[in-house]
mmCIF file of N, CA, C and O in Angstrom:
data_model
loop_
_atom_site.group_PDB
_atom_site.id
_atom_site.type_symbol
_atom_site.label_atom_id
_atom_site.label_comp_id
_atom_site.label_asym_id
_atom_site.label_seq_id
_atom_site.Cartn_x
_atom_site.Cartn_y
_atom_site.Cartn_z
ATOM 1 N N MET A 1 -10.162 30.325 27.662
ATOM 2 C CA MET A 1 -10.737 30.580 26.337
ATOM 3 C C MET A 1 -12.123 31.195 26.564
ATOM 4 O O MET A 1 -12.936 30.678 27.288
ATOM 5 N N SER A 2 -12.347 32.339 25.873
ATOM 6 C CA SER A 2 -13.614 33.013 26.000
ATOM 7 C C SER A 2 -14.710 32.293 25.189
ATOM 8 O O SER A 2 -14.380 31.431 24.314
ATOM 9 N N ALA A 3 -15.902 32.648 25.422
ATOM 10 C CA ALA A 3 -17.004 32.005 24.690
ATOM 11 C C ALA A 3 -16.917 32.357 23.196
ATOM 12 O O ALA A 3 -17.198 31.501 22.368
ATOM 13 N N ARG A 4 -16.553 33.584 22.858
ATOM 14 C CA ARG A 4 -16.438 33.972 21.491
ATOM 15 C C ARG A 4 -15.307 33.193 20.779
ATOM 16 O O ARG A 4 -15.454 32.779 19.656
ATOM 17 N N ALA A 5 -14.210 32.988 21.469
ATOM 18 C CA ALA A 5 -13.094 32.216 20.880
ATOM 19 C C ALA A 5 -13.558 30.771 20.605
ATOM 20 O O ALA A 5 -13.233 30.192 19.563
ATOM 21 N N GLY A 6 -14.361 30.220 21.499
ATOM 22 C CA GLY A 6 -14.896 28.862 21.268
ATOM 23 C C GLY A 6 -15.813 28.822 20.103
ATOM 24 O O GLY A 6 -15.822 27.830 19.372
ATOM 25 N N GLN A 7 -16.590 29.892 19.934
ATOM 26 C CA GLN A 7 -17.525 29.948 18.753
ATOM 27 C C GLN A 7 -16.717 30.056 17.463
ATOM 28 O O GLN A 7 -17.105 29.421 16.465
ATOM 29 N N VAL A 8 -15.665 30.762 17.452
ATOM 30 C CA VAL A 8 -14.818 30.878 16.243
ATOM 31 C C VAL A 8 -14.196 29.540 15.936
ATOM 32 O O VAL A 8 -14.157 29.146 14.775
ATOM 33 N N VAL A 9 -13.666 28.859 16.920
ATOM 34 C CA VAL A 9 -13.093 27.526 16.697
ATOM 35 C C VAL A 9 -14.143 26.573 16.157
ATOM 36 O O VAL A 9 -13.908 25.841 15.209
ATOM 37 N N ALA A 10 -15.323 26.577 16.735
ATOM 38 C CA ALA A 10 -16.422 25.747 16.220
ATOM 39 C C ALA A 10 -16.786 26.132 14.795
ATOM 40 O O ALA A 10 -17.067 25.296 13.974
ATOM 41 N N ALA A 11 -16.768 27.442 14.492
ATOM 42 C CA ALA A 11 -17.108 27.867 13.154
ATOM 43 C C ALA A 11 -16.097 27.408 12.103
ATOM 44 O O ALA A 11 -16.402 27.126 10.970
ATOM 45 N N VAL A 12 -14.845 27.317 12.517
ATOM 46 C CA VAL A 12 -13.811 26.820 11.579
ATOM 47 C C VAL A 12 -13.909 25.307 11.424
ATOM 48 O O VAL A 12 -13.770 24.764 10.292
ATOM 49 N N LEU A 13 -14.107 24.558 12.516
ATOM 50 C CA LEU A 13 -14.114 23.130 12.445
ATOM 51 C C LEU A 13 -15.431 22.563 11.897
ATOM 52 O O LEU A 13 -15.392 21.600 11.126
ATOM 53 N N LEU A 14 -16.546 23.121 12.328
ATOM 54 C CA LEU A 14 -17.857 22.682 11.864
ATOM 55 C C LEU A 14 -18.751 23.908 11.737
ATOM 56 O O LEU A 14 -19.403 24.309 12.721
ATOM 57 N N PRO A 15 -18.716 24.508 10.571
ATOM 58 C CA PRO A 15 -19.360 25.853 10.413
ATOM 59 C C PRO A 15 -20.818 26.000 10.929
ATOM 60 O O PRO A 15 -21.091 26.956 11.645
ATOM 61 N N PRO A 16 -21.726 25.089 10.645
ATOM 62 C CA PRO A 16 -23.067 25.293 11.177
ATOM 63 C C PRO A 16 -23.130 25.309 12.714
ATOM 64 O O PRO A 16 -23.928 26.064 13.271
ATOM 65 N N LEU A 17 -22.246 24.534 13.353
ATOM 66 C CA LEU A 17 -22.227 24.519 14.835
ATOM 67 C C LEU A 17 -21.797 25.884 15.387
ATOM 68 O O LEU A 17 -22.454 26.394 16.325
ATOM 69 N N GLY A 18 -20.813 26.481 14.813
ATOM 70 C CA GLY A 18 -20.373 27.811 15.268
ATOM 71 C C GLY A 18 -21.477 28.840 15.150
ATOM 72 O O GLY A 18 -21.687 29.667 16.037
ATOM 73 N N VAL A 19 -22.185 28.782 14.035
ATOM 74 C CA VAL A 19 -23.267 29.765 13.822
ATOM 75 C C VAL A 19 -24.428 29.463 14.792
ATOM 76 O O VAL A 19 -25.017 30.387 15.332
ATOM 77 N N PHE A 20 -24.702 28.204 15.009
ATOM 78 C CA PHE A 20 -25.796 27.818 15.900
ATOM 79 C C PHE A 20 -25.487 28.302 17.327
ATOM 80 O O PHE A 20 -26.391 28.827 18.042
ATOM 81 N N LEU A 21 -24.246 28.146 17.771
ATOM 82 C CA LEU A 21 -23.849 28.595 19.096
ATOM 83 C C LEU A 21 -23.996 30.067 19.302
ATOM 84 O O LEU A 21 -24.327 30.573 20.375
ATOM 85 N N ARG A 22 -23.820 30.845 18.221
ATOM 86 C CA ARG A 22 -23.881 32.291 18.284
ATOM 87 C C ARG A 22 -25.295 32.833 18.086
ATOM 88 O O ARG A 22 -25.717 33.705 18.774
ATOM 89 N N HIS A 23 -26.013 32.270 17.082
ATOM 90 C CA HIS A 23 -27.290 32.866 16.660
ATOM 91 C C HIS A 23 -28.517 31.941 16.816
ATOM 92 O O HIS A 23 -29.598 32.381 16.574
ATOM 93 N N GLY A 24 -28.282 30.686 17.150
ATOM 94 C CA GLY A 24 -29.438 29.766 17.180
ATOM 95 C C GLY A 24 -29.735 29.209 15.837
ATOM 96 O O GLY A 24 -29.008 29.397 14.850
ATOM 97 N N ALA A 25 -30.881 28.564 15.707
ATOM 98 C CA ALA A 25 -31.245 27.859 14.457
ATOM 99 C C ALA A 25 -32.125 28.812 13.569
ATOM 100 O O ALA A 25 -33.154 28.414 13.076
ATOM 101 N N GLY A 26 -31.569 29.961 13.275
ATOM 102 C CA GLY A 26 -32.257 30.896 12.440
ATOM 103 C C GLY A 26 -31.705 30.922 11.024
ATOM 104 O O GLY A 26 -31.143 29.962 10.553
ATOM 105 N N ARG A 27 -31.915 32.030 10.358
ATOM 106 C CA ARG A 27 -31.503 32.188 8.968
ATOM 107 C C ARG A 27 -30.014 31.943 8.753
ATOM 108 O O ARG A 27 -29.646 31.203 7.852
ATOM 109 N N ASP A 28 -29.188 32.480 9.605
ATOM 110 C CA ASP A 28 -27.752 32.324 9.408
ATOM 111 C C ASP A 28 -27.300 30.878 9.538
ATOM 112 O O ASP A 28 -26.419 30.418 8.821
ATOM 113 N N PHE A 29 -27.947 30.123 10.446
ATOM 114 C CA PHE A 29 -27.595 28.687 10.564
ATOM 115 C C PHE A 29 -27.895 27.963 9.272
ATOM 116 O O PHE A 29 -27.105 27.158 8.807
ATOM 117 N N TRP A 30 -29.040 28.184 8.710
ATOM 118 C CA TRP A 30 -29.429 27.474 7.472
ATOM 119 C C TRP A 30 -28.555 27.911 6.298
ATOM 120 O O TRP A 30 -28.225 27.067 5.450
ATOM 121 N N ILE A 31 -28.184 29.164 6.246
ATOM 122 C CA ILE A 31 -27.259 29.614 5.198
ATOM 123 C C ILE A 31 -25.915 28.909 5.346
ATOM 124 O O ILE A 31 -25.333 28.416 4.397
ATOM 125 N N ALA A 32 -25.406 28.792 6.587
ATOM 126 C CA ALA A 32 -24.176 28.084 6.847
ATOM 127 C C ALA A 32 -24.285 26.590 6.446
ATOM 128 O O ALA A 32 -23.337 26.038 5.892
ATOM 129 N N CYS A 33 -25.419 25.981 6.700
ATOM 130 C CA CYS A 33 -25.596 24.566 6.312
ATOM 131 C C CYS A 33 -25.531 24.414 4.786
ATOM 132 O O CYS A 33 -24.844 23.530 4.307
ATOM 133 N N VAL A 34 -26.234 25.272 4.074
ATOM 134 C CA VAL A 34 -26.258 25.132 2.603
ATOM 135 C C VAL A 34 -24.867 25.428 2.034
ATOM 136 O O VAL A 34 -24.368 24.681 1.177
ATOM 137 N N LEU A 35 -24.206 26.461 2.551
ATOM 138 C CA LEU A 35 -22.876 26.816 2.037
ATOM 139 C C LEU A 35 -21.847 25.681 2.380
ATOM 140 O O LEU A 35 -20.969 25.372 1.553
ATOM 141 N N THR A 36 -21.998 25.041 3.521
ATOM 142 C CA THR A 36 -21.101 23.926 3.877
ATOM 143 C C THR A 36 -21.375 22.721 3.018
ATOM 144 O O THR A 36 -20.415 22.015 2.617
ATOM 145 N N LEU A 37 -22.609 22.511 2.622
ATOM 146 C CA LEU A 37 -22.925 21.402 1.668
ATOM 147 C C LEU A 37 -22.334 21.640 0.297
ATOM 148 O O LEU A 37 -21.905 20.764 -0.378
ATOM 149 N N ILE A 38 -22.386 22.962 -0.126
ATOM 150 C CA ILE A 38 -21.757 23.321 -1.419
ATOM 151 C C ILE A 38 -20.268 23.136 -1.349
ATOM 152 O O ILE A 38 -19.657 22.624 -2.339
ATOM 153 N N GLY A 39 -19.651 23.520 -0.290
ATOM 154 C CA GLY A 39 -18.225 23.388 -0.131
ATOM 155 C C GLY A 39 -17.817 23.880 1.264
ATOM 156 O O GLY A 39 -18.430 24.785 1.817
ATOM 157 N N PHE A 40 -16.829 23.197 1.842
ATOM 158 C CA PHE A 40 -16.444 23.510 3.206
ATOM 159 C C PHE A 40 -15.964 24.946 3.394
ATOM 160 O O PHE A 40 -16.288 25.650 4.340
ATOM 161 N N VAL A 41 -15.107 25.428 2.409
ATOM 162 C CA VAL A 41 -14.524 26.741 2.521
ATOM 163 C C VAL A 41 -15.575 27.846 2.574
ATOM 164 O O VAL A 41 -15.544 28.711 3.408
ATOM 165 N N PRO A 42 -16.560 27.876 1.583
ATOM 166 C CA PRO A 42 -17.602 28.921 1.713
ATOM 167 C C PRO A 42 -18.372 28.894 3.033
ATOM 168 O O PRO A 42 -18.703 29.925 3.587
ATOM 169 N N GLY A 43 -18.680 27.664 3.505
ATOM 170 C CA GLY A 43 -19.398 27.568 4.762
ATOM 171 C C GLY A 43 -18.565 28.047 5.919
ATOM 172 O O GLY A 43 -19.067 28.741 6.800
ATOM 173 N N ALA A 44 -17.275 27.702 5.952
ATOM 174 C CA ALA A 44 -16.402 28.172 7.040
ATOM 175 C C ALA A 44 -16.228 29.682 7.001
ATOM 176 O O ALA A 44 -16.240 30.345 8.040
ATOM 177 N N LEU A 45 -16.058 30.249 5.828
ATOM 178 C CA LEU A 45 -15.886 31.705 5.725
ATOM 179 C C LEU A 45 -17.148 32.448 6.211
ATOM 180 O O LEU A 45 -17.052 33.420 6.958
ATOM 181 N N PHE A 46 -18.296 31.971 5.764
ATOM 182 C CA PHE A 46 -19.527 32.592 6.232
ATOM 183 C C PHE A 46 -19.697 32.430 7.717
ATOM 184 O O PHE A 46 -20.123 33.386 8.399
ATOM 185 N N ALA A 47 -19.395 31.257 8.251
ATOM 186 C CA ALA A 47 -19.587 31.007 9.690
ATOM 187 C C ALA A 47 -18.690 31.950 10.533
ATOM 188 O O ALA A 47 -19.123 32.524 11.503
ATOM 189 N N VAL A 48 -17.384 32.071 10.109
ATOM 190 C CA VAL A 48 -16.505 32.916 10.877
ATOM 191 C C VAL A 48 -16.997 34.359 10.801
ATOM 192 O O VAL A 48 -16.981 35.094 11.790
ATOM 193 N N TRP A 49 -17.428 34.808 9.621
ATOM 194 C CA TRP A 49 -17.874 36.158 9.468
ATOM 195 C C TRP A 49 -19.163 36.380 10.323
ATOM 196 O O TRP A 49 -19.279 37.407 11.006
ATOM 197 N N SER A 50 -20.048 35.369 10.337
ATOM 198 C CA SER A 50 -21.290 35.521 11.094
ATOM 199 C C SER A 50 -21.025 35.545 12.592
ATOM 200 O O SER A 50 -21.661 36.307 13.337
ATOM 201 N N VAL A 51 -20.038 34.792 13.077
ATOM 202 C CA VAL A 51 -19.705 34.747 14.487
ATOM 203 C C VAL A 51 -19.024 36.075 14.893
ATOM 204 O O VAL A 51 -19.277 36.579 15.999
ATOM 205 N N LEU A 52 -18.209 36.633 14.055
ATOM 206 C CA LEU A 52 -17.410 37.785 14.416
ATOM 207 C C LEU A 52 -18.178 39.146 14.269
ATOM 208 O O LEU A 52 -17.786 40.113 14.863
ATOM 209 N N ARG A 53 -19.263 39.127 13.497
ATOM 210 C CA ARG A 53 -19.943 40.405 13.366
ATOM 211 C C ARG A 53 -20.763 40.700 14.632
ATOM 212 O O ARG A 53 -21.008 39.775 15.441
ATOM 213 N N ASP A 54 -21.159 41.897 14.852
ATOM 214 C CA ASP A 54 -21.744 42.334 16.134
ATOM 215 C C ASP A 54 -23.043 41.680 16.469
ATOM 216 O O ASP A 54 -23.270 41.199 17.528
ATOM 217 N N SER A 55 -23.998 41.634 15.515
ATOM 218 C CA SER A 55 -25.283 41.007 15.777
ATOM 219 C C SER A 55 -25.883 40.520 14.465
ATOM 220 O O SER A 55 -25.457 40.910 13.386
ATOM 221 N N SER A 56 -26.908 39.713 14.545
ATOM 222 C CA SER A 56 -27.467 39.091 13.331
ATOM 223 C C SER A 56 -28.262 40.078 12.505
ATOM 224 O O SER A 56 -28.381 39.904 11.292
ATOM 225 N N ASP A 57 -28.763 41.189 13.046
ATOM 226 C CA ASP A 57 -29.507 42.133 12.267
ATOM 227 C C ASP A 57 -28.781 43.435 11.962
ATOM 228 O O ASP A 57 -29.348 44.368 11.428
ATOM 229 N N GLY A 58 -27.522 43.505 12.363
ATOM 230 C CA GLY A 58 -26.745 44.725 12.110
ATOM 231 C C GLY A 58 -26.948 45.793 13.165
ATOM 232 O O GLY A 58 -26.249 46.797 13.141
ATOM 233 N N MET A 59 -27.834 45.605 14.098
ATOM 234 C CA MET A 59 -28.061 46.544 15.187
ATOM 235 C C MET A 59 -27.201 46.179 16.365
ATOM 236 O O MET A 59 -26.952 44.997 16.611
ATOM 237 N N ALA A 60 -26.857 47.166 17.106
ATOM 238 C CA ALA A 60 -26.082 46.919 18.345
ATOM 239 C C ALA A 60 -26.920 46.230 19.341
ATOM 240 O O ALA A 60 -28.106 46.573 19.480
ATOM 241 N N ALA A 61 -26.411 45.274 20.075
ATOM 242 C CA ALA A 61 -27.160 44.577 21.092
ATOM 243 C C ALA A 61 -27.417 45.467 22.237
ATOM 244 O O ALA A 61 -26.551 46.255 22.666
ATOM 245 N N THR A 62 -28.595 45.376 22.820
ATOM 246 C CA THR A 62 -28.923 46.161 23.975
ATOM 247 C C THR A 62 -28.766 45.311 25.248
ATOM 248 O O THR A 62 -28.986 44.136 25.230
ATOM 249 N N VAL A 63 -28.449 45.976 26.356
ATOM 250 C CA VAL A 63 -28.240 45.216 27.588
ATOM 251 C C VAL A 63 -29.433 45.510 28.497
ATOM 252 O O VAL A 63 -29.978 46.504 28.629
#
């Protein structure tokens, strides 16, 4: 299982954890927390989207 697959599984089971593993405790993490408190489905959808997108700011990651 790749790291990204693990992040997606974590995002589905516990949305804030999946976002934290991908982006740390930044803006996306707190958005996932609030959405999960409102309802599990919005939090899970946001977390999966956040984990699967390329980067947190929309820019391609540099190596």
